CSV table of C-alpha atoms in Angstrom, one decimal:
chain,number,residue,atom,x,y,z
A,1,MET,CA,-21.9,50.0,16.0
A,2,VAL,CA,-20.1,49.1,12.6
A,3,TYR,CA,-16.3,49.4,12.4
A,4,HIS,CA,-16.3,48.5,8.6
A,5,LYS,CA,-18.0,46.2,6.2
A,6,PRO,CA,-16.3,42.9,6.9
A,7,SER,CA,-15.5,40.2,4.4
A,8,PRO,CA,-17.1,36.8,5.1
A,9,LYS,CA,-14.0,35.6,6.7
A,10,GLU,CA,-13.2,38.4,9.0
A,11,PHE,CA,-16.0,39.2,11.4
A,12,LEU,CA,-17.1,38.9,15.0
A,13,HIS,CA,-20.7,39.8,15.6
A,14,LEU,CA,-22.0,41.6,18.7
A,15,LEU,CA,-25.7,41.1,19.3
A,16,HIS,CA,-27.4,42.8,22.2
A,17,GLY,CA,-30.6,44.4,23.2
A,18,ALA,CA,-31.1,48.0,22.6
A,19,ARG,CA,-30.9,50.3,25.6
A,20,ASN,CA,-34.2,52.2,25.1
A,21,ASN,CA,-36.5,49.5,23.7
A,22,CYS,CA,-36.7,45.7,23.4
A,23,SER,CA,-35.4,45.3,19.8
A,24,PRO,CA,-31.9,43.9,19.5
A,25,SER,CA,-29.1,45.7,17.7
A,26,MET,CA,-26.1,44.3,16.0
A,27,SER,CA,-22.5,45.4,15.6
A,28,PHE,CA,-19.5,44.0,13.6
A,29,VAL,CA,-16.0,43.9,14.9
A,30,ASN,CA,-13.1,43.7,12.4
A,31,VAL,CA,-10.8,41.0,13.9
A,32,ALA,CA,-8.1,42.0,11.4
A,33,SER,CA,-7.6,45.3,13.3
A,34,PHE,CA,-9.0,44.2,16.6
A,35,SER,CA,-8.3,46.5,19.6
A,36,GLU,CA,-9.1,45.0,23.0
A,37,GLN,CA,-9.3,48.4,24.7
A,38,LYS,CA,-11.8,49.7,22.0
A,39,PHE,CA,-13.9,46.4,22.2
A,40,VAL,CA,-14.1,46.7,26.1
A,41,THR,CA,-15.1,50.4,25.9
A,42,SER,CA,-17.8,49.6,23.2
A,43,LEU,CA,-19.5,47.3,25.8
A,44,GLU,CA,-19.3,49.7,28.9
A,45,PRO,CA,-22.6,51.6,28.1
A,46,VAL,CA,-24.4,48.3,27.5
A,47,HIS,CA,-26.3,47.1,30.6
A,48,VAL,CA,-28.1,44.0,29.2
A,49,ARG,CA,-27.0,40.6,28.3
A,50,VAL,CA,-24.7,40.4,25.2
A,51,GLY,CA,-24.6,37.8,22.6
A,52,LEU,CA,-21.5,37.2,20.6
A,53,MET,CA,-21.2,35.2,17.3
A,54,ALA,CA,-17.9,34.1,15.8
A,55,ASP,CA,-16.8,32.2,12.7
A,56,MET,CA,-14.1,29.9,13.9
A,57,THR,CA,-12.6,29.6,10.4
A,58,CYS,CA,-11.9,33.4,10.2
A,59,GLN,CA,-8.3,34.4,10.2
A,60,GLY,CA,-7.4,36.3,13.4
A,61,VAL,CA,-10.3,34.8,15.5
A,62,ASN,CA,-8.0,32.3,17.1
A,63,SER,CA,-6.0,35.2,18.6
A,64,VAL,CA,-8.9,37.4,19.5
A,65,LEU,CA,-10.9,34.8,21.5
A,66,PRO,CA,-8.1,34.0,24.0
A,67,THR,CA,-7.7,37.7,24.7
A,68,LEU,CA,-11.4,37.9,25.5
A,69,ALA,CA,-11.3,34.8,27.6
A,70,GLU,CA,-8.6,36.3,29.8
A,71,ARG,CA,-11.1,39.2,30.6
A,72,GLY,CA,-13.8,36.5,31.6
A,73,TYR,CA,-16.1,37.0,28.6
A,74,PHE,CA,-16.7,33.3,28.2
A,75,ASN,CA,-17.9,32.8,31.8
A,76,GLY,CA,-20.8,34.4,33.6
A,77,GLU,CA,-24.5,35.3,32.9
A,78,ARG,CA,-24.0,38.4,30.9
A,79,TYR,CA,-22.2,37.0,27.8
A,80,ARG,CA,-23.6,34.2,25.6
A,81,TRP,CA,-21.6,32.9,22.7
A,82,PHE,CA,-22.6,31.3,19.4
A,83,LEU,CA,-19.7,29.6,17.6
A,84,PHE,CA,-19.5,27.9,14.3
A,85,GLY,CA,-17.3,27.1,11.3
A,86,LEU,CA,-15.1,24.2,12.4
A,87,ARG,CA,-16.3,20.7,11.3
A,88,ALA,CA,-14.5,18.3,13.5
A,89,ILE,CA,-15.4,17.9,17.3
A,90,GLU,CA,-11.8,17.5,18.3
A,91,GLU,CA,-10.7,20.5,16.4
A,92,ASN,CA,-13.3,22.5,18.3
A,93,ARG,CA,-12.2,21.0,21.5
A,94,MET,CA,-8.6,22.1,20.9
A,95,VAL,CA,-9.6,25.7,20.3
A,96,LEU,CA,-12.0,25.9,23.3
A,97,ARG,CA,-9.6,24.4,25.8
A,98,LYS,CA,-7.6,27.7,25.4
A,99,LEU,CA,-10.6,29.8,26.4
A,100,ASN,CA,-10.8,29.0,30.1
A,101,ILE,CA,-14.3,27.5,29.7
A,102,THR,CA,-15.8,26.8,33.3
A,103,VAL,CA,-19.2,25.5,34.5
A,104,SER,CA,-20.6,29.0,34.3
A,105,ALA,CA,-20.0,29.3,30.5
A,106,ASN,CA,-22.8,30.1,28.1
A,107,VAL,CA,-21.6,28.7,24.9
A,108,LEU,CA,-23.5,27.1,21.9
A,109,LEU,CA,-21.6,25.4,19.1
A,110,LEU,CA,-22.9,24.5,15.6
A,111,LEU,CA,-21.3,21.3,14.3
A,112,PRO,CA,-22.1,20.1,10.8
A,113,ILE,CA,-23.6,16.5,10.5
A,114,GLY,CA,-23.5,15.3,7.0
A,115,ALA,CA,-24.4,17.7,4.2
A,116,ILE,CA,-27.8,19.1,5.3
A,117,SER,CA,-28.0,18.9,9.1
A,118,THR,CA,-26.3,20.7,11.9
A,119,ALA,CA,-26.1,19.7,15.6
A,120,VAL,CA,-26.5,22.4,18.3
A,121,LEU,CA,-24.2,21.6,21.2
A,122,ASP,CA,-24.1,23.1,24.6
A,123,VAL,CA,-20.5,23.7,25.6
A,124,ARG,CA,-19.5,23.8,29.3
A,125,GLY,CA,-16.5,23.2,31.5
A,126,GLN,CA,-16.2,20.0,33.4
A,127,TRP,CA,-14.0,19.4,36.3
A,128,MET,CA,-11.6,16.7,35.7
A,129,GLY,CA,-9.3,16.0,38.6
A,130,ARG,CA,-7.5,19.3,39.1
A,131,THR,CA,-8.4,21.3,36.0
A,132,TRP,CA,-11.2,22.2,33.8
A,133,ASP,CA,-11.9,20.4,30.6
A,134,VAL,CA,-14.4,21.0,27.8
A,135,SER,CA,-17.5,18.8,27.5
A,136,PHE,CA,-20.3,18.9,24.9
A,137,LEU,CA,-24.0,18.1,25.2
A,138,GLN,CA,-26.2,18.1,22.1
A,139,ILE,CA,-29.4,19.9,22.9
A,140,GLY,CA,-30.9,20.2,19.4
A,141,SER,CA,-30.4,20.2,15.7
A,142,TRP,CA,-31.0,22.5,12.7
A,143,SER,CA,-31.5,21.9,9.1
A,144,MET,CA,-33.2,23.7,6.1
A,145,ALA,CA,-36.1,21.2,6.0
A,146,THR,CA,-37.1,21.1,9.7
A,147,GLY,CA,-35.6,24.4,11.1
A,148,PHE,CA,-34.4,24.5,14.6
A,149,ILE,CA,-35.4,21.6,16.8
A,150,LEU,CA,-34.8,21.8,20.6
A,151,TRP,CA,-35.2,18.5,22.5
A,152,ASN,CA,-33.5,19.5,25.7
A,153,ASN,CA,-35.8,21.9,27.5
A,154,ARG,CA,-33.9,21.9,30.7
A,155,SER,CA,-32.6,25.2,32.1
A,156,VAL,CA,-28.9,26.1,32.1
A,157,TYR,CA,-29.0,25.5,35.9
A,158,GLU,CA,-30.4,22.0,35.5
A,159,ASN,CA,-27.9,21.2,32.8
A,160,GLN,CA,-25.0,22.1,35.2
A,161,MET,CA,-26.2,20.4,38.4
A,162,ASN,CA,-23.7,17.7,38.3
A,163,LEU,CA,-20.1,19.0,38.9
A,164,PHE,CA,-18.6,15.5,38.7
A,165,GLY,CA,-16.8,15.6,42.1
A,166,MET,CA,-15.3,18.9,41.8
A,167,GLN,CA,-13.0,19.8,44.7
A,168,LEU,CA,-13.3,23.2,46.5
A,169,THR,CA,-11.4,24.5,49.4
A,170,GLY,CA,-12.8,26.7,52.2
A,171,VAL,CA,-11.4,28.8,55.0
A,172,SER,CA,-12.8,29.4,58.5
A,173,LYS,CA,-12.9,33.0,59.7
A,174,THR,CA,-13.4,31.6,63.2
A,175,ARG,CA,-10.3,29.6,63.1
A,176,ILE,CA,-8.3,32.4,61.6
A,177,ILE,CA,-9.4,34.8,64.4
A,178,TYR,CA,-8.9,32.3,67.3
A,179,GLY,CA,-6.0,30.3,65.9
A,180,ASN,CA,-5.7,26.5,66.3
A,181,ARG,CA,-6.8,26.6,69.9
A,182,THR,CA,-9.9,24.4,70.7
A,183,LEU,CA,-13.1,26.3,70.0
A,184,ASP,CA,-15.8,26.1,72.5
A,185,ASP,CA,-19.4,25.3,71.6
A,186,GLU,CA,-20.6,28.8,71.4
A,187,MET,CA,-17.9,30.1,69.1
A,188,GLY,CA,-18.1,27.0,66.9
A,189,THR,CA,-21.8,27.3,66.3
A,190,ASN,CA,-21.4,29.6,63.2
A,191,ARG,CA,-18.8,27.2,61.8
A,192,ALA,CA,-20.9,24.1,62.4
A,193,PHE,CA,-23.9,25.8,60.8
A,194,GLY,CA,-21.8,26.7,57.7
A,195,HIS,CA,-20.4,23.2,57.5
A,196,ARG,CA,-23.9,21.8,57.4
A,197,LEU,CA,-25.1,24.2,54.6
A,198,TRP,CA,-22.1,23.4,52.5
A,199,ASN,CA,-22.6,19.7,53.0
A,200,VAL,CA,-26.1,20.1,51.6
A,201,LEU,CA,-24.8,21.9,48.5
A,202,SER,CA,-22.1,19.2,48.1
A,203,MET,CA,-24.8,16.5,48.0
A,204,VAL,CA,-26.9,18.6,45.5
A,205,HIS,CA,-23.9,19.3,43.0
A,206,ASN,CA,-21.7,16.3,43.6
A,207,ILE,CA,-18.8,18.4,44.9
A,208,SER,CA,-16.2,17.9,47.7
A,209,ILE,CA,-15.3,20.6,50.1
A,210,THR,CA,-12.3,20.5,52.3
A,211,GLU,CA,-11.1,23.1,54.9
A,212,ASP,CA,-7.7,24.6,54.1
A,213,LEU,CA,-5.9,25.1,57.4
A,214,SER,CA,-2.8,26.8,55.8
A,215,THR,CA,-4.7,29.5,53.9
A,216,ASN,CA,-5.2,32.9,55.1
A,217,TYR,CA,-8.4,34.8,54.8
A,218,ASP,CA,-6.7,37.5,52.8
A,219,ASP,CA,-4.8,35.2,50.5
A,220,GLN,CA,-7.8,34.8,48.1
A,221,LEU,CA,-6.7,31.2,47.5
A,222,ALA,CA,-9.6,29.4,48.8
A,223,ASP,CA,-12.9,29.1,46.9
A,224,LEU,CA,-15.3,29.9,49.9
A,225,ILE,CA,-15.8,31.0,53.5
A,226,ILE,CA,-17.2,28.2,55.7
A,227,GLU,CA,-19.2,30.4,58.0
A,228,PRO,CA,-22.1,32.6,56.9
A,229,VAL,CA,-20.7,36.2,56.9
A,230,THR,CA,-22.4,39.6,56.8
A,231,ILE,CA,-21.9,41.9,53.8
A,232,ASN,CA,-18.9,44.1,54.5
A,233,GLN,CA,-17.8,47.0,52.4
A,234,ARG,CA,-14.1,46.0,52.6
A,235,ASP,CA,-14.9,42.4,51.4
A,236,LEU,CA,-16.9,43.4,48.3
A,237,ARG,CA,-13.7,43.3,46.2
A,238,LYS,CA,-12.9,39.8,47.1
A,239,LEU,CA,-16.1,38.0,47.9
A,240,ASP,CA,-19.3,37.2,46.1
A,241,TYR,CA,-22.4,36.4,48.3
A,242,THR,CA,-25.0,33.9,47.6
A,243,ALA,CA,-28.1,34.4,49.6
A,244,ALA,CA,-29.0,35.3,53.2
A,245,VAL,CA,-29.2,32.1,55.4
A,246,GLN,CA,-29.3,33.6,58.9
A,247,HIS,CA,-29.7,36.9,60.7
A,248,THR,CA,-27.5,38.1,63.6
A,249,GLN,CA,-28.1,40.9,66.1
A,250,THR,CA,-26.1,42.4,68.9
A,251,PHE,CA,-27.7,42.7,72.3
A,252,LYS,CA,-26.8,44.3,75.6
A,253,TYR,CA,-27.7,41.9,78.4
A,254,GLU,CA,-28.2,43.3,82.0
A,255,LEU,CA,-29.3,41.5,85.1
A,256,GLU,CA,-31.7,43.3,87.4
A,257,LEU,CA,-30.6,41.9,90.7
A,258,GLU,CA,-32.8,44.2,92.8
A,259,ARG,CA,-35.8,42.4,91.4
A,260,THR,CA,-35.2,39.5,93.8
A,261,THR,CA,-35.0,41.6,96.9
A,262,VAL,CA,-38.3,43.4,95.9
A,263,HIS,CA,-39.9,40.1,95.2
A,264,ARG,CA,-39.1,38.8,98.7
A,265,ASP,CA,-40.2,42.0,100.4
A,266,ARG,CA,-43.6,41.6,98.7
A,267,GLU,CA,-43.9,38.0,99.7
A,268,ASN,CA,-43.0,39.0,103.4
A,269,GLY,CA,-45.8,41.5,103.2
A,270,ILE,CA,-48.5,38.9,102.5
A,271,LEU,CA,-49.0,38.1,106.2
A,272,VAL,CA,-49.5,41.8,106.9
A,273,LEU,CA,-52.0,42.1,104.2
A,274,VAL,CA,-53.9,39.1,105.4
A,275,LEU,CA,-54.0,40.5,108.9
A,276,GLY,CA,-55.2,43.8,107.5
A,277,ILE,CA,-58.1,42.0,105.8
A,278,LEU,CA,-59.1,40.4,109.1
A,279,CYS,CA,-59.0,43.7,110.8
A,280,GLN,CA,-61.1,45.3,108.1
A,281,GLN,CA,-63.7,42.6,108.8
A,282,GLY,CA,-63.6,43.4,112.5
A,283,PHE,CA,-66.3,45.1,114.6
A,284,ILE,CA,-65.2,48.0,116.8
A,285,GLU,CA,-68.6,48.8,118.5
A,286,SER,CA,-69.3,47.1,121.8
A,287,SER,CA,-71.4,44.0,121.6
A,288,ARG,CA,-74.0,44.7,124.2
A,289,THR,CA,-77.1,43.7,122.3
A,290,TYR,CA,-78.2,40.6,120.5
A,291,ALA,CA,-78.5,42.6,117.3
A,292,SER,CA,-74.9,43.7,117.4
A,293,ARG,CA,-73.7,40.1,118.2
A,294,LEU,CA,-75.8,38.7,115.4
A,295,THR,CA,-74.2,41.4,113.0
A,296,LEU,CA,-70.8,40.4,114.1
A,297,PHE,CA,-71.5,36.7,113.5
A,298,THR,CA,-73.0,37.4,110.1
A,299,MET,CA,-69.8,39.4,109.1
A,300,LEU,CA,-67.5,36.6,110.1
A,301,ILE,CA,-69.6,34.0,108.0
A,302,PHE,CA,-69.6,36.5,105.0
A,303,SER,CA,-65.8,36.9,105.4
A,304,VAL,CA,-65.4,33.1,104.9
A,305,LEU,CA,-67.3,33.3,101.6
A,306,ILE,CA,-65.4,36.2,100.2
A,307,TYR,CA,-62.0,35.3,101.7
A,308,GLN,CA,-61.1,33.0,98.8
A,309,PHE,CA,-61.6,35.6,96.2
A,310,TYR,CA,-59.9,38.4,98.2
A,311,LEU,CA,-56.8,36.2,99.2
A,312,THR,CA,-56.2,34.8,95.7
A,313,HIS,CA,-56.5,38.1,94.0
A,314,ILE,CA,-54.1,39.9,96.3
A,315,VAL,CA,-51.5,37.1,96.4
A,316,SER,CA,-51.7,36.7,92.6
A,317,TYR,CA,-51.1,40.4,92.2
A,318,LEU,CA,-48.2,40.3,94.4
A,319,LEU,CA,-46.7,37.4,92.3
A,320,VAL,CA,-46.9,39.2,89.0
A,321,VAL,CA,-43.4,39.7,87.4
A,322,PRO,CA,-42.3,43.4,88.0
A,323,PRO,CA,-42.1,45.3,84.7
A,324,LYS,CA,-38.7,45.7,83.1
A,325,ASN,CA,-38.3,49.5,82.7
A,326,ILE,CA,-34.6,49.5,81.3
A,327,ARG,CA,-34.9,49.7,77.6
A,328,THR,CA,-32.1,51.9,76.3
A,329,VAL,CA,-28.4,52.5,76.9
A,330,GLU,CA,-29.3,56.0,78.3
A,331,GLN,CA,-31.3,54.3,81.0
A,332,LEU,CA,-28.4,52.0,81.8
A,333,ALA,CA,-26.2,55.1,82.3
A,334,GLU,CA,-28.8,56.8,84.5
A,335,HIS,CA,-29.0,53.7,86.7
A,336,GLY,CA,-25.2,53.5,87.0
A,337,TYR,CA,-24.6,50.1,85.3
A,338,GLY,CA,-21.2,48.9,84.3
A,339,VAL,CA,-20.7,47.7,80.8
A,340,ALA,CA,-18.3,45.2,79.0
A,341,LEU,CA,-18.0,43.8,75.5
A,342,GLU,CA,-17.4,40.4,74.1
A,343,ASN,CA,-13.8,40.0,73.1
A,344,VAL,CA,-14.2,39.5,69.3
A,345,PRO,CA,-13.0,41.7,66.4
A,346,GLU,CA,-16.5,42.6,65.3
A,347,PHE,CA,-17.2,44.3,68.7
A,348,VAL,CA,-13.9,46.0,68.8
A,349,GLU,CA,-14.9,47.6,65.4
A,350,PHE,CA,-18.3,48.4,66.7
A,351,LEU,CA,-16.9,50.2,69.7
A,352,ASN,CA,-14.4,52.1,67.5
A,353,ALA,CA,-17.1,53.1,65.1
A,354,THR,CA,-20.0,54.0,67.5
A,355,GLU,CA,-20.9,57.5,68.3
A,356,ASP,CA,-23.3,56.8,71.1
A,357,GLU,CA,-22.2,59.1,73.9
A,358,TYR,CA,-24.0,57.1,76.5
A,359,LEU,CA,-22.3,53.9,75.6
A,360,LEU,CA,-18.9,55.5,75.3
A,361,ALA,CA,-19.5,57.0,78.9
A,362,LEU,CA,-20.3,53.5,80.2
A,363,VAL,CA,-17.2,52.0,78.7
A,364,GLN,CA,-14.9,54.7,79.9
A,365,SER,CA,-16.3,54.1,83.4
A,366,GLN,CA,-15.8,50.4,83.2
A,367,GLN,CA,-12.3,50.9,81.9
A,368,ALA,CA,-11.4,53.1,84.9
A,369,ARG,CA,-13.0,50.8,87.4
A,370,MET,CA,-11.9,47.4,86.1
A,371,GLY,CA,-9.0,48.1,83.8
A,372,THR,CA,-10.6,46.3,80.8
A,373,VAL,CA,-13.8,46.2,78.9
A,374,TYR,CA,-13.4,43.0,76.9
A,375,TYR,CA,-14.2,39.6,78.2
A,376,ASP,CA,-14.6,36.2,76.6
A,377,LEU,CA,-18.2,35.1,76.3
A,378,ASN,CA,-18.1,32.7,79.3
A,379,ASP,CA,-16.4,35.5,81.5
A,380,GLY,CA,-18.9,38.1,80.2
A,381,ILE,CA,-21.8,36.1,81.3
A,382,SER,CA,-20.3,35.4,84.8
A,383,PHE,CA,-19.5,39.2,84.8
A,384,ILE,CA,-23.2,40.1,84.8
A,385,LEU,CA,-24.1,37.3,87.2
A,386,GLU,CA,-21.5,38.0,89.9
A,387,ARG,CA,-20.9,41.7,89.9
A,388,GLY,CA,-24.3,43.0,90.4
A,389,ARG,CA,-25.3,46.0,88.2
A,390,ASN,CA,-23.6,45.2,85.0
A,391,ALA,CA,-24.4,44.9,81.3
A,392,PHE,CA,-22.6,42.7,78.6
A,393,VAL,CA,-22.5,43.5,74.9
A,394,CYS,CA,-22.5,40.2,72.9
A,395,ASP,CA,-24.0,38.3,69.9
A,396,ALA,CA,-27.3,37.1,70.7
A,397,ASN,CA,-27.1,33.6,69.1
A,398,ARG,CA,-23.9,32.8,71.1
A,399,ALA,CA,-25.3,34.1,74.3
A,400,TYR,CA,-28.6,32.1,74.1
A,401,GLN,CA,-26.6,28.8,74.2
A,402,LEU,CA,-24.8,29.7,77.5
A,403,ILE,CA,-28.1,31.3,79.1
A,404,LYS,CA,-30.0,28.1,78.3
A,405,HIS,CA,-27.5,25.8,80.1
A,406,HIS,CA,-26.1,27.9,82.9
A,407,PHE,CA,-29.0,30.3,84.1
A,408,THR,CA,-31.6,29.4,86.6
A,409,ASP,CA,-35.3,30.2,85.8
A,410,GLU,CA,-35.1,33.1,88.2
A,411,GLN,CA,-32.0,34.5,86.5
A,412,ARG,CA,-33.5,34.1,83.0
A,413,CYS,CA,-36.6,36.0,84.1
A,414,ALA,CA,-34.4,38.8,85.6
A,415,LEU,CA,-32.3,39.1,82.4
A,416,GLN,CA,-33.1,41.9,80.1
A,417,GLU,CA,-32.1,42.6,76.4
A,418,ILE,CA,-31.4,45.9,74.8
A,419,PRO,CA,-30.8,45.7,71.0
A,420,LEU,CA,-27.9,47.9,69.9
A,421,MET,CA,-28.3,47.4,66.1
A,422,ASP,CA,-30.7,46.0,63.5
A,423,LYS,CA,-30.7,42.4,62.4
A,424,LEU,CA,-28.0,41.8,59.8
A,425,PRO,CA,-28.2,39.0,57.3
A,426,THR,CA,-25.4,36.6,56.9
A,427,HIS,CA,-24.6,34.8,53.6
A,428,LEU,CA,-22.6,31.9,52.2
A,429,ALA,CA,-19.7,33.6,50.4
A,430,LEU,CA,-17.4,32.5,47.6
A,431,ARG,CA,-14.3,34.0,46.1
A,432,LYS,CA,-14.8,37.1,43.9
A,433,ASP,CA,-15.8,36.0,40.4
A,434,HIS,CA,-15.9,32.3,41.2
A,435,PRO,CA,-17.3,30.3,38.3
A,436,LEU,CA,-19.8,28.5,40.6
A,437,LYS,CA,-21.3,31.8,42.0
A,438,GLU,CA,-24.5,31.7,40.0
A,439,GLN,CA,-25.0,28.0,40.3
A,440,LEU,CA,-24.7,27.9,44.0
A,441,ARG,CA,-26.7,31.0,44.5
A,442,VAL,CA,-29.7,29.4,42.8
A,443,THR,CA,-29.1,26.2,44.9
A,444,VAL,CA,-29.1,28.2,48.1
A,445,GLN,CA,-32.3,29.9,47.2
A,446,LYS,CA,-33.8,26.5,46.5
A,447,ILE,CA,-32.8,24.9,49.8
A,448,ILE,CA,-34.0,28.0,51.7
A,449,ALA,CA,-37.5,27.5,49.9
A,450,THR,CA,-37.7,23.9,51.1
A,451,SER,CA,-36.9,24.9,54.7
A,452,MET,CA,-33.7,23.0,54.7
A,453,VAL,CA,-31.8,26.1,56.0
A,454,ARG,CA,-34.4,26.6,58.7
A,455,TYR,CA,-33.9,23.0,59.8
A,456,GLU,CA,-30.1,23.3,59.9
A,457,ARG,CA,-30.4,26.6,61.7
A,458,GLN,CA,-32.5,25.1,64.5
A,459,ARG,CA,-29.9,22.3,64.8
A,460,SER,CA,-27.0,24.8,65.2
A,461,TYR,CA,-28.4,27.7,67.2
A,462,ALA,CA,-30.4,27.9,70.5
A,463,ASP,CA,-33.7,29.7,70.6
A,464,LYS,CA,-34.1,32.6,73.0
A,465,PRO,CA,-34.6,30.9,76.5
A,466,ARG,CA,-38.1,31.6,77.8
A,467,CYS,CA,-38.9,32.9,81.2
A,468,ALA,CA,-40.7,30.3,83.3
A,469,GLU,CA,-43.0,32.9,84.8
A,470,ASN,CA,-46.0,34.2,82.9
A,471,GLU,CA,-45.9,38.0,82.6
A,472,VAL,CA,-49.4,38.4,81.2
A,473,LYS,CA,-51.7,36.0,83.2
A,474,MET,CA,-51.7,36.1,86.9
A,475,PRO,CA,-50.5,32.8,88.5
A,476,GLU,CA,-53.1,30.6,90.1
A,477,VAL,CA,-53.1,30.2,93.9
A,478,ASN,CA,-54.9,27.1,95.1
A,479,LEU,CA,-56.8,26.7,98.3
A,480,ASP,CA,-54.4,24.1,99.8
A,481,GLN,CA,-51.7,26.7,99.4
A,482,VAL,CA,-53.3,29.1,101.8
A,483,SER,CA,-54.8,26.3,104.2
A,484,SER,CA,-52.8,27.6,107.2
A,485,VAL,CA,-54.4,31.1,106.9
A,486,MET,CA,-58.0,29.4,106.5
A,487,VAL,CA,-57.3,27.4,109.6
A,488,LEU,CA,-56.5,30.6,111.4
A,489,LEU,CA,-59.8,32.1,110.1
A,490,LEU,CA,-61.7,29.0,111.2
A,491,GLY,CA,-60.2,29.2,114.6
A,492,THR,CA,-61.1,32.8,114.9
A,493,ILE,CA,-64.7,32.1,114.0
A,494,VAL,CA,-65.1,29.2,116.3
A,495,GLY,CA,-63.6,31.3,119.1
A,496,SER,CA,-66.0,34.2,118.4
A,497,ILE,CA,-69.0,31.7,118.5
A,498,GLY,CA,-67.6,30.4,121.8
A,499,VAL,CA,-67.2,33.8,123.3
A,500,LEU,CA,-70.8,34.6,122.0
A,501,LEU,CA,-72.2,31.6,123.7
A,502,LEU,CA,-70.3,32.3,126.9
A,503,GLU,CA,-71.7,35.8,126.9
A,504,ILE,CA,-75.2,34.6,126.5
A,505,THR,CA,-74.8,32.1,129.2
A,506,VAL,CA,-73.2,34.4,131.6
A,507,SER,CA,-76.0,37.1,131.0
A,508,LYS,CA,-78.8,34.6,131.7
A,509,VAL,CA,-77.2,33.2,134.8
A,510,LEU,CA,-76.6,36.8,136.2
A,511,LYS,CA,-80.3,37.7,135.6
A,512,ARG,CA,-81.5,34.7,137.5
A,513,ARG,CA,-79.4,35.3,140.5
A,514,ARG,CA,-80.7,38.8,140.6
A,515,HIS,CA,-84.3,37.6,140.7
């Protein structure tokens, strides 16, 4: 786009890639009749990076550049500036200080050195105490004889790694929600995890982060949110997100207390089954002949050989963990379970937004029976332990910590999980349009790639508690564990042999007396 043919002292170049091909296009803006609205409108259809060149000696440029700076054109990845014209470094510094240059600026400055050479300087903001100042770093030179020479091949990210002790403030959503009361370990886990990650970023970039206890989450005065947060439609206008560092999921936990009763009933039936095996090895025909007696004796000896296999197989089958058949909210409703929710804002919003008719029916039933459906995490876990057939909707990461420390092995095995929603990623978030957004986003990606985030996540969150019982392989039953039954069987065999010998003796004695 060309507004008019400018004089050498009245121009601002716009250089950007063409929309339909890779060749760049150039436009000229007349700074003498500059219109901010017209300039902004001309860039709206451009969806690529835009390069801008300005002659600092042009009349009117000093009034145009501050106007563009107010709209953020000097900071961010989209706009790259190429400034030239002024010969003194301090003269350039005075002009650039008015342009709100921050660490995210992409500005190159040409500064004449002597009569034939020009230095190429990278301009960026440097945090000095409580405000931004302008710093210069020479990255190359240009002359008619040698052309352009670049001796600093580091990326923009590498050039801006050191932030020189910049001070940032953060707010805690957990503290805002729960006030200044003491946070328990479960509710403070997210906050501790966020602190650890921000501490890593602080060491990488030489920055200092403090928590502002007086700033409200909605005031937009803080630089960042301490805890990793999920992407929320309402927060898009005030937050920028870096990268996903954790995934959260909501589970419904329910305790199948009937399992323990069934388990005991099966154990009590072992003795009956063992006696049944002995009866099956019995012989109901009268033992009048030697052949029948030898057959009975052989069967008893054979039962000893196969008894170990039969006994261990049946007992192992009885000890297998019963299958967990409740997998959906609908099945919870069918079995008459009560349901409660963790008393945090996210689950209040979840309940208000859900359209699951079975969940709503369970909640209404719980409300009518108990008068409330919301419990703190500790009370909710006690709720499913002490009140029988009940379920509790809560965050999985927070629940695992309590389950790990307060549940017995039997209770862990009896506990079932029903996922109510897909896993949601949580991000480290900054204030909208924060100058460090791109810099910290790259750093977060780097520490994710080096497994630093995984290490800090393992320090902050408990893994899912494992059931001590193996649900796949049958448990082993050793011979010494059924020794009493084996002694009973051995006594039966000895008794049978004794009866057989007694019968043989009596039979021979009677025959002799008859003769």
